[in-house]
Short mmCIF file of C-alpha atoms in Angstrom, two decimals:
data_model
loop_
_atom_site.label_atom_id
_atom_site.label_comp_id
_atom_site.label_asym_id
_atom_site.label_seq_id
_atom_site.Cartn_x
_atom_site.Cartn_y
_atom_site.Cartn_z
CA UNK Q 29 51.41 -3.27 87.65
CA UNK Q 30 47.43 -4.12 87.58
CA UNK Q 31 48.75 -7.87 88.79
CA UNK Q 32 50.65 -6.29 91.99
CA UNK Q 33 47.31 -4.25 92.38
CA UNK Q 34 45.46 -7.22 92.08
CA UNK Q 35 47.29 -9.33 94.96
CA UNK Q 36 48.08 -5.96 97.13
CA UNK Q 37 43.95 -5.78 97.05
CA UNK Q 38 43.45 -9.60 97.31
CA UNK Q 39 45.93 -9.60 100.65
CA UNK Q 40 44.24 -6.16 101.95
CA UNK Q 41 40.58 -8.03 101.87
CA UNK Q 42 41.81 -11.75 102.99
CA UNK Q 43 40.33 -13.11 99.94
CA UNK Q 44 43.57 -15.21 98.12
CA UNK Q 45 45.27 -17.97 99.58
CA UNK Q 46 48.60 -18.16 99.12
CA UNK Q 47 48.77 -21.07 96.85
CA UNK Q 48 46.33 -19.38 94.73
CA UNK Q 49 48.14 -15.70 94.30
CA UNK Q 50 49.14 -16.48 90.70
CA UNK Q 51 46.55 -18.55 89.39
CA UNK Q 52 43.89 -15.74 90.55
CA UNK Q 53 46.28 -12.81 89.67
CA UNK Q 54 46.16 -14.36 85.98
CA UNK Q 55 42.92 -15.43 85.99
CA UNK Q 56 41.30 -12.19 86.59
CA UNK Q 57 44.11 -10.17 84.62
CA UNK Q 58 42.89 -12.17 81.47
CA UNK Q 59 39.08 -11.69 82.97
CA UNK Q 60 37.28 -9.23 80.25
CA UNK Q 61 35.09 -7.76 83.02
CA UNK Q 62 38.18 -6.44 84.62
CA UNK Q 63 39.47 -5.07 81.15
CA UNK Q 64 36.67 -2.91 80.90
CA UNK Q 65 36.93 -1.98 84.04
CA UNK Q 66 40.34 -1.02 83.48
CA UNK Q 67 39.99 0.96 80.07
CA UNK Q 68 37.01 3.05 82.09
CA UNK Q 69 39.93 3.66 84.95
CA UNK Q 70 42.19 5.27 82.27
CA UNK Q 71 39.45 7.63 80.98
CA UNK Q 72 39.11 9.14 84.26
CA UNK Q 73 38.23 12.85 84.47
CA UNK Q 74 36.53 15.66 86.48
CA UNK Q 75 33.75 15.87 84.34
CA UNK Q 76 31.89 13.60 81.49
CA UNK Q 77 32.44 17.08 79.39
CA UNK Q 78 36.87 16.55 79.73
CA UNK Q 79 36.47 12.80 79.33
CA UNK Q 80 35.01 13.27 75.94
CA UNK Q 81 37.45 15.78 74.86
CA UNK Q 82 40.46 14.71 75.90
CA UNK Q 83 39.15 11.16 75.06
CA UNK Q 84 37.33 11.60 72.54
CA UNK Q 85 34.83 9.57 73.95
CA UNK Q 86 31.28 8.96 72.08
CA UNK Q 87 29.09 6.41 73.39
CA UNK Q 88 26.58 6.91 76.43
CA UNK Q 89 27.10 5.03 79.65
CA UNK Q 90 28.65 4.73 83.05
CA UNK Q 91 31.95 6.66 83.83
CA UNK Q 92 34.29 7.33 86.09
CA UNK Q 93 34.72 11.36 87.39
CA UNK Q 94 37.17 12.90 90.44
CA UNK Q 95 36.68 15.42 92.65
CA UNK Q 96 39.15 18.40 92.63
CA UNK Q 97 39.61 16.75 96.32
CA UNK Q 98 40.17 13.41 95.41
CA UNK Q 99 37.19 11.89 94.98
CA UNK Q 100 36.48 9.14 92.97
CA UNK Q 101 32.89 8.34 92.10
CA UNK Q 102 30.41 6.56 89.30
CA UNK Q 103 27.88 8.55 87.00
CA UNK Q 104 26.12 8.15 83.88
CA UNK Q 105 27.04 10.31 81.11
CA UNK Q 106 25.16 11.77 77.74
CA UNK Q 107 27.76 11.78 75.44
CA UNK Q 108 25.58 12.28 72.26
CA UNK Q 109 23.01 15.14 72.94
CA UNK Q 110 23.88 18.43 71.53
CA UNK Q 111 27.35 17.38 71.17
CA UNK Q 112 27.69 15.35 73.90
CA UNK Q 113 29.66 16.12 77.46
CA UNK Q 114 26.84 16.20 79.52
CA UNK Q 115 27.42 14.63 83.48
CA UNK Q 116 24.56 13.09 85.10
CA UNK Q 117 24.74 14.77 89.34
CA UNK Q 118 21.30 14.48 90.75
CA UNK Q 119 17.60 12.78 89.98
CA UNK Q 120 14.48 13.78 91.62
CA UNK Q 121 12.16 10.93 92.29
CA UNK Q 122 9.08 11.06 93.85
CA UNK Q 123 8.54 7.95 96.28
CA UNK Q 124 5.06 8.68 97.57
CA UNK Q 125 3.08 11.35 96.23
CA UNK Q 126 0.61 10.58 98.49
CA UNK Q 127 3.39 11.26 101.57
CA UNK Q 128 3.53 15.00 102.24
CA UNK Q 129 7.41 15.66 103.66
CA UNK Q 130 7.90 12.11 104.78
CA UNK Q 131 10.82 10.05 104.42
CA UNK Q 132 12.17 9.93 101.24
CA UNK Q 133 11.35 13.14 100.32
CA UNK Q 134 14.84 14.39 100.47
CA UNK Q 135 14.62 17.28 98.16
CA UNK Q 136 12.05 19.06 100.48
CA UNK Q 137 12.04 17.58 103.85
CA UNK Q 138 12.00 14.26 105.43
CA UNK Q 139 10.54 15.86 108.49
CA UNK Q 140 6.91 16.81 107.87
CA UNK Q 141 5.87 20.65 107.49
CA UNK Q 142 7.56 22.17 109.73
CA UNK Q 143 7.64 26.14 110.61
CA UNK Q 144 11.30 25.65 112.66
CA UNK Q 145 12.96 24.43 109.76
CA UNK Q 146 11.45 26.66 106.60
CA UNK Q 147 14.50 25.63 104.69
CA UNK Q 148 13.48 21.78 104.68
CA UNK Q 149 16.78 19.02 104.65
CA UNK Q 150 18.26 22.21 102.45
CA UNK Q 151 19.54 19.26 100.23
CA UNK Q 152 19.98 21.60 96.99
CA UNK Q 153 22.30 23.49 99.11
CA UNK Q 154 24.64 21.20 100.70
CA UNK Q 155 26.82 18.47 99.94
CA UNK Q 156 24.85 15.32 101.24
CA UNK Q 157 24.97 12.74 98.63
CA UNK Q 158 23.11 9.64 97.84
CA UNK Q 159 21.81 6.69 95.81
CA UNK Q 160 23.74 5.39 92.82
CA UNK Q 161 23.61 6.61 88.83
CA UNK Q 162 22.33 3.02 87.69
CA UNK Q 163 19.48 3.52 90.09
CA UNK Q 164 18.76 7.24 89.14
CA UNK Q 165 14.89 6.46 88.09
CA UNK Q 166 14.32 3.97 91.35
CA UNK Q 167 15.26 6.46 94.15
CA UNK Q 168 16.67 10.03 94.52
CA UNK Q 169 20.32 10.59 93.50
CA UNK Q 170 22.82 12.94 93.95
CA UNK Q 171 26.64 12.66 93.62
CA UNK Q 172 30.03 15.15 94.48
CA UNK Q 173 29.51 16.54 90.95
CA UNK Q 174 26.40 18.12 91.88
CA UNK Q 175 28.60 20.78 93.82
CA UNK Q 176 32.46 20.11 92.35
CA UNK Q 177 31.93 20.40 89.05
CA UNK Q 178 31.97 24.25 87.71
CA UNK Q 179 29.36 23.92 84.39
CA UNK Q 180 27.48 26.73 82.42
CA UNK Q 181 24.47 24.71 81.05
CA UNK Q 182 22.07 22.28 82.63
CA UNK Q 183 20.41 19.22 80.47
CA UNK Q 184 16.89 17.69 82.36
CA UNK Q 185 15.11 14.70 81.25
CA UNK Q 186 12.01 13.20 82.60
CA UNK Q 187 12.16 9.35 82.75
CA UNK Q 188 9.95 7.00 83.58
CA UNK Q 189 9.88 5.35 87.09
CA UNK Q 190 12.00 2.48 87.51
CA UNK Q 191 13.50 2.41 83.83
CA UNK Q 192 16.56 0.52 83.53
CA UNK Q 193 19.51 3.44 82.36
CA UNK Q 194 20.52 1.95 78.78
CA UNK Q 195 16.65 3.11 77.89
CA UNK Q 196 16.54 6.11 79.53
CA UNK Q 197 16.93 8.04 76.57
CA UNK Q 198 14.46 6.38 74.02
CA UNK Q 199 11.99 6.26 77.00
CA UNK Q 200 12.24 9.99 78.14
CA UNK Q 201 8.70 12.09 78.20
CA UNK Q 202 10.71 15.30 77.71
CA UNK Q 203 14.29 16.23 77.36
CA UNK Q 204 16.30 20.02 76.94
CA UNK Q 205 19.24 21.68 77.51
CA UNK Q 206 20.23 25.34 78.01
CA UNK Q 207 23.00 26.83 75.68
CA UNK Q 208 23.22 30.58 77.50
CA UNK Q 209 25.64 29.75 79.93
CA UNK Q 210 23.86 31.14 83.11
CA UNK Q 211 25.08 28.95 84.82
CA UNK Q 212 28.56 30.66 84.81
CA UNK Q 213 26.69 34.04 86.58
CA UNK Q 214 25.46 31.88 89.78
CA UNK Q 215 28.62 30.25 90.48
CA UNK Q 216 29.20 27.09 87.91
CA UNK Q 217 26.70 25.29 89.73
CA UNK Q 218 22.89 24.20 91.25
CA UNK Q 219 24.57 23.77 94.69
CA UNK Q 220 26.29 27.86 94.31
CA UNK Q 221 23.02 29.16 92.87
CA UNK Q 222 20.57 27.94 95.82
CA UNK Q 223 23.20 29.16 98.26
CA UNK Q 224 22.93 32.68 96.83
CA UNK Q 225 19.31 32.00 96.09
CA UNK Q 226 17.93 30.06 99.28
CA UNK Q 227 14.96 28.09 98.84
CA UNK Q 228 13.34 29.28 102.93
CA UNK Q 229 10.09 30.23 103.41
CA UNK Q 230 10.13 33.73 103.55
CA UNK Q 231 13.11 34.12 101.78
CA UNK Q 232 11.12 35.68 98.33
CA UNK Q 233 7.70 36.92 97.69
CA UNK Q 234 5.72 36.51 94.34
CA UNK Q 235 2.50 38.95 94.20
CA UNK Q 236 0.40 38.85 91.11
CA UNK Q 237 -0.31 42.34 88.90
CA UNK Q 238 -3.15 44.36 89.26
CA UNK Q 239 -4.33 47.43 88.39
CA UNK Q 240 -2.24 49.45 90.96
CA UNK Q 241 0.48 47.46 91.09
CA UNK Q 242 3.61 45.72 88.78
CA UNK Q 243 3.49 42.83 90.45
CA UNK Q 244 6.96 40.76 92.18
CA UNK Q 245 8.11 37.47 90.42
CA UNK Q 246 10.93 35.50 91.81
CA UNK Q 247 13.14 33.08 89.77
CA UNK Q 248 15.98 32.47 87.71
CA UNK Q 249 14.75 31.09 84.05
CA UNK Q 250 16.62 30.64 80.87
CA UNK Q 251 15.40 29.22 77.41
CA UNK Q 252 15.65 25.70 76.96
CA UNK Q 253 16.21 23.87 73.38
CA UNK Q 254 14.12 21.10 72.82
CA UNK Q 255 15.95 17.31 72.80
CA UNK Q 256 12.65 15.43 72.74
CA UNK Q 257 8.86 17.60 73.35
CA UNK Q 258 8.37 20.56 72.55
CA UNK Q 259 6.14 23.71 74.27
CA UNK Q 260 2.80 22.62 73.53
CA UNK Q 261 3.83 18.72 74.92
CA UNK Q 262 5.32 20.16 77.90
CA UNK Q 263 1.93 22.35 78.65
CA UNK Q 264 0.32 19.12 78.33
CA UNK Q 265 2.13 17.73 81.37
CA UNK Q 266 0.31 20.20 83.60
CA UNK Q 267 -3.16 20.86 84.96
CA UNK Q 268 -5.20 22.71 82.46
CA UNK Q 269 -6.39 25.03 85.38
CA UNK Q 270 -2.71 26.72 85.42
CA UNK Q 271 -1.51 26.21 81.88
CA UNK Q 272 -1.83 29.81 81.81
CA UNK Q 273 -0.39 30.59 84.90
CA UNK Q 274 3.22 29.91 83.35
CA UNK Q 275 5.18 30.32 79.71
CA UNK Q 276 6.83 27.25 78.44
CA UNK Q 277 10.42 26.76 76.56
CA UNK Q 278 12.25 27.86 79.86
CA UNK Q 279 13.65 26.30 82.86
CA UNK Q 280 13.43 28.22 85.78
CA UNK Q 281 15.16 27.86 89.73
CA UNK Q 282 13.98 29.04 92.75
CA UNK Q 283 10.83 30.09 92.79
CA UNK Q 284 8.40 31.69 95.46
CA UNK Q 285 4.31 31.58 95.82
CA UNK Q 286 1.92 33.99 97.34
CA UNK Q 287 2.47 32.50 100.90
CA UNK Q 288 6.14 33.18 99.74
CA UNK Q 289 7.11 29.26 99.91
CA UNK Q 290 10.37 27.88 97.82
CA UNK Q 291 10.48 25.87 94.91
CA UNK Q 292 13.42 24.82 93.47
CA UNK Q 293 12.66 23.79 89.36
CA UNK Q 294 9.70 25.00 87.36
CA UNK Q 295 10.54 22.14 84.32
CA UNK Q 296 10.37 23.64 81.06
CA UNK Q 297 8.43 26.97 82.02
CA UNK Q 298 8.93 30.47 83.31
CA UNK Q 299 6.17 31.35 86.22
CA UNK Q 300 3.67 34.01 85.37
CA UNK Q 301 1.58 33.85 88.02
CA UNK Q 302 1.79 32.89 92.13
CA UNK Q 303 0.99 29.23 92.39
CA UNK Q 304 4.23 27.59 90.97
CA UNK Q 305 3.65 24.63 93.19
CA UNK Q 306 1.28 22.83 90.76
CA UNK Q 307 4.34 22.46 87.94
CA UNK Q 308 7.15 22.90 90.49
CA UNK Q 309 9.06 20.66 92.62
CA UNK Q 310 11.59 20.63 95.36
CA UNK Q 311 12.20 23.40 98.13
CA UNK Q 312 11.77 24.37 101.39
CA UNK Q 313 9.98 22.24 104.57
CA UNK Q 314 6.98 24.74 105.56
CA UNK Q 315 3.89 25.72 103.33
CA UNK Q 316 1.94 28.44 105.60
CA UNK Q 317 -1.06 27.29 104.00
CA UNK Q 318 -1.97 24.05 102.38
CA UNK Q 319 0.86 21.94 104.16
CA UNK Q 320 -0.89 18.78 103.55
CA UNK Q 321 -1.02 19.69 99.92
CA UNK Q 322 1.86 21.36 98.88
CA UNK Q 323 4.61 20.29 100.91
CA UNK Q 324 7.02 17.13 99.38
CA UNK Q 325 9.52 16.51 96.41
CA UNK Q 326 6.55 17.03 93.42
CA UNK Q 327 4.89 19.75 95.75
CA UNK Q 328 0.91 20.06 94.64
CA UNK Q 329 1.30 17.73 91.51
CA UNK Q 330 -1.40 15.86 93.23
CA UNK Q 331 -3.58 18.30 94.12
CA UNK Q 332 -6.92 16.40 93.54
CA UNK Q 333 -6.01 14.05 96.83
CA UNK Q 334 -5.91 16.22 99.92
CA UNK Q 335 -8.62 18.60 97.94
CA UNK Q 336 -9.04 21.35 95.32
CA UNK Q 337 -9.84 21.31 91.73
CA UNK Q 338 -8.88 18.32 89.35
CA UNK Q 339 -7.97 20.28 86.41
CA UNK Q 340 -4.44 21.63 89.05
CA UNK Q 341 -3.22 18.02 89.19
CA UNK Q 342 -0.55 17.39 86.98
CA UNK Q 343 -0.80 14.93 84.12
CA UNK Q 344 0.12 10.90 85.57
CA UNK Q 345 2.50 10.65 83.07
CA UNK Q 346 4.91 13.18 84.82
CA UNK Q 347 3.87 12.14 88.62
CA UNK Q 348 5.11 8.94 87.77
CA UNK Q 349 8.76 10.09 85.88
CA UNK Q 350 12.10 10.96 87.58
CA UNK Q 351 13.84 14.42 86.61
CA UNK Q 352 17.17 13.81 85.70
CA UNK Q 353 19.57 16.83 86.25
CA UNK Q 354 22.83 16.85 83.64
CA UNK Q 355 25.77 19.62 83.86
CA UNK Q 356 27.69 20.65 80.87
#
């Protein structure tokens, strides 16, 4: 059978001879590339999280998944973390800090700030995909599982920039997982839960407490268990201007500040105050104020170049790492 496959895709691309149909169909049957290939073909599933148990699969790496359509499609998955299952669907990588909702920035906007289009390339709401799982730290990726897959915890690690994906894990700044199933209450999914929660300007509000008032936070944040850091390393990640503006040990999606402009992941806090966009990232295409500052993938990580106070920026260490987004 993999022989007739073999020719019926040699014929389809012109690239056997005729005299050569046998000799290459044996060649590359015996080729040990193609067996592993092959064994990885048989292991298919919809998720990392079936491959494992129906497999019983245990060893990190690159698998293939399927769509509920049809689909077929690469990822990497974390077989070994809290008991393994976990499918990679999306990285955030920041391409130009310095470039404020330029190209590249596809998990804000590509297309500058812009008031006619508040929601930004509305990436964490549709089903564009891009880039490829082996090149998850070099450029932004996100594949069908992002929105096909119905999960009920998410896994993030912060890699560094550029690291090749068999170190990923040793390399990682910080790494959690939730184990409350929210996910299952906003639809199975990132792509359901910023479709009920849209990340537009003017879509929330956030307004801080004061003496006649409770105050309005915006968000959804659950606990996080610690894979690698804990609280008082992931406070260190952040300007020490706002590490009291938030409470760490949570993860927490879509997110509003006093101008009432979206962010899409506060990483490993919960928001107590109104300026999220100094250890947020992602959201919407238009900042009403400070556009050249906040607007982009890593929002006003960088605060210290277009202005402000240097104790905002965010530490280099997590400027220059890619989030990594895992469903279980």
């Amino acid at each position: 059978m993999l022989r007739g496959t073999i020719l019926l895709g040699c014929l389809t691309l012109g690239l056997c001879k005729v005299a050569d149909w046998n000799t290459t169909a044996v060649d590359l049957h015996k080729n040990l590339n193609l067996k592993r290939y092959h064994s990885k073909l048989r292991m298919i599933g919809q998720s990392c999280k079936e491959i494992k148990d129906t497999f019983k699969v245990k060893e990190d790496g690159i698998y293939f998944l399927i769509t509920k359509s049809g689909v077929a499609y690469q990822t990497f998955c974390d077989m070994t973390t809290a008991g393994g299952g976990w499918t990679l669907v999306a990285s955030v990588h920041e391409n130009d800090i310095m470039g404020k909702c330029t190209r590249g920035d596809r998990w804000s906007s590509q297309n500058g700030d812009n008031p006619n289009k508040p929601e930004g390339d509305n990436t964490w709401a549709n089903r564009v995909t891009f880039g490829t799982a082996e090149a998850a730290t070099d450029d932004d990726f996100k594949n069908p599982g992002y929105y096909d897959i119905k999960a009920q915890d998410v896994s993030v690690w912060h890699v560094p920039n550029n690291e090749e994906q068999g170190a990923w894990s040793n390399t990682s700044i910080l790494r959690y997982h939730t184990e409350t199933h929210f996910l299952a209450d906003h639809g199975g999914n990132l792509y359901h839960l910023f479709k009920r929660h849209p990340l537009k300007t003017g879509k929330g509000d956030c307004k801080e407490k004061t003496e006649n008032t409770e105050g309005v936070r915006s968000g959804i944040a659950a606990p996080v268990v610690y894979d690698k850091g804990d609280k008082e390393s992931t406070t260190k990640l952040y300007g020490p201007a706002v590490k009291d503006d938030f409470e760490p040990g949570f993860v927490t999606f879509s997110v509003f500040n006093t101008e009432k402009a979206p962010m899409a992941i506060c990483s490993g806090v919960k928001p107590q105050k109104c300026n999220p966009q100094h250890y947020c990232i992602g959201g919407g295409g238009y900042y009403p104020i400070g556009a050249l500052v906040q607007c982009g993938d890593f929002n006003a990580f960088d605060w210290t170049i277009f202005g402000g106070a240097g104790d905002h920026k965010a530490s280099q260490e997590i400027i220059d790492a890619t989030m990594l987004l895992f469903y279980r």
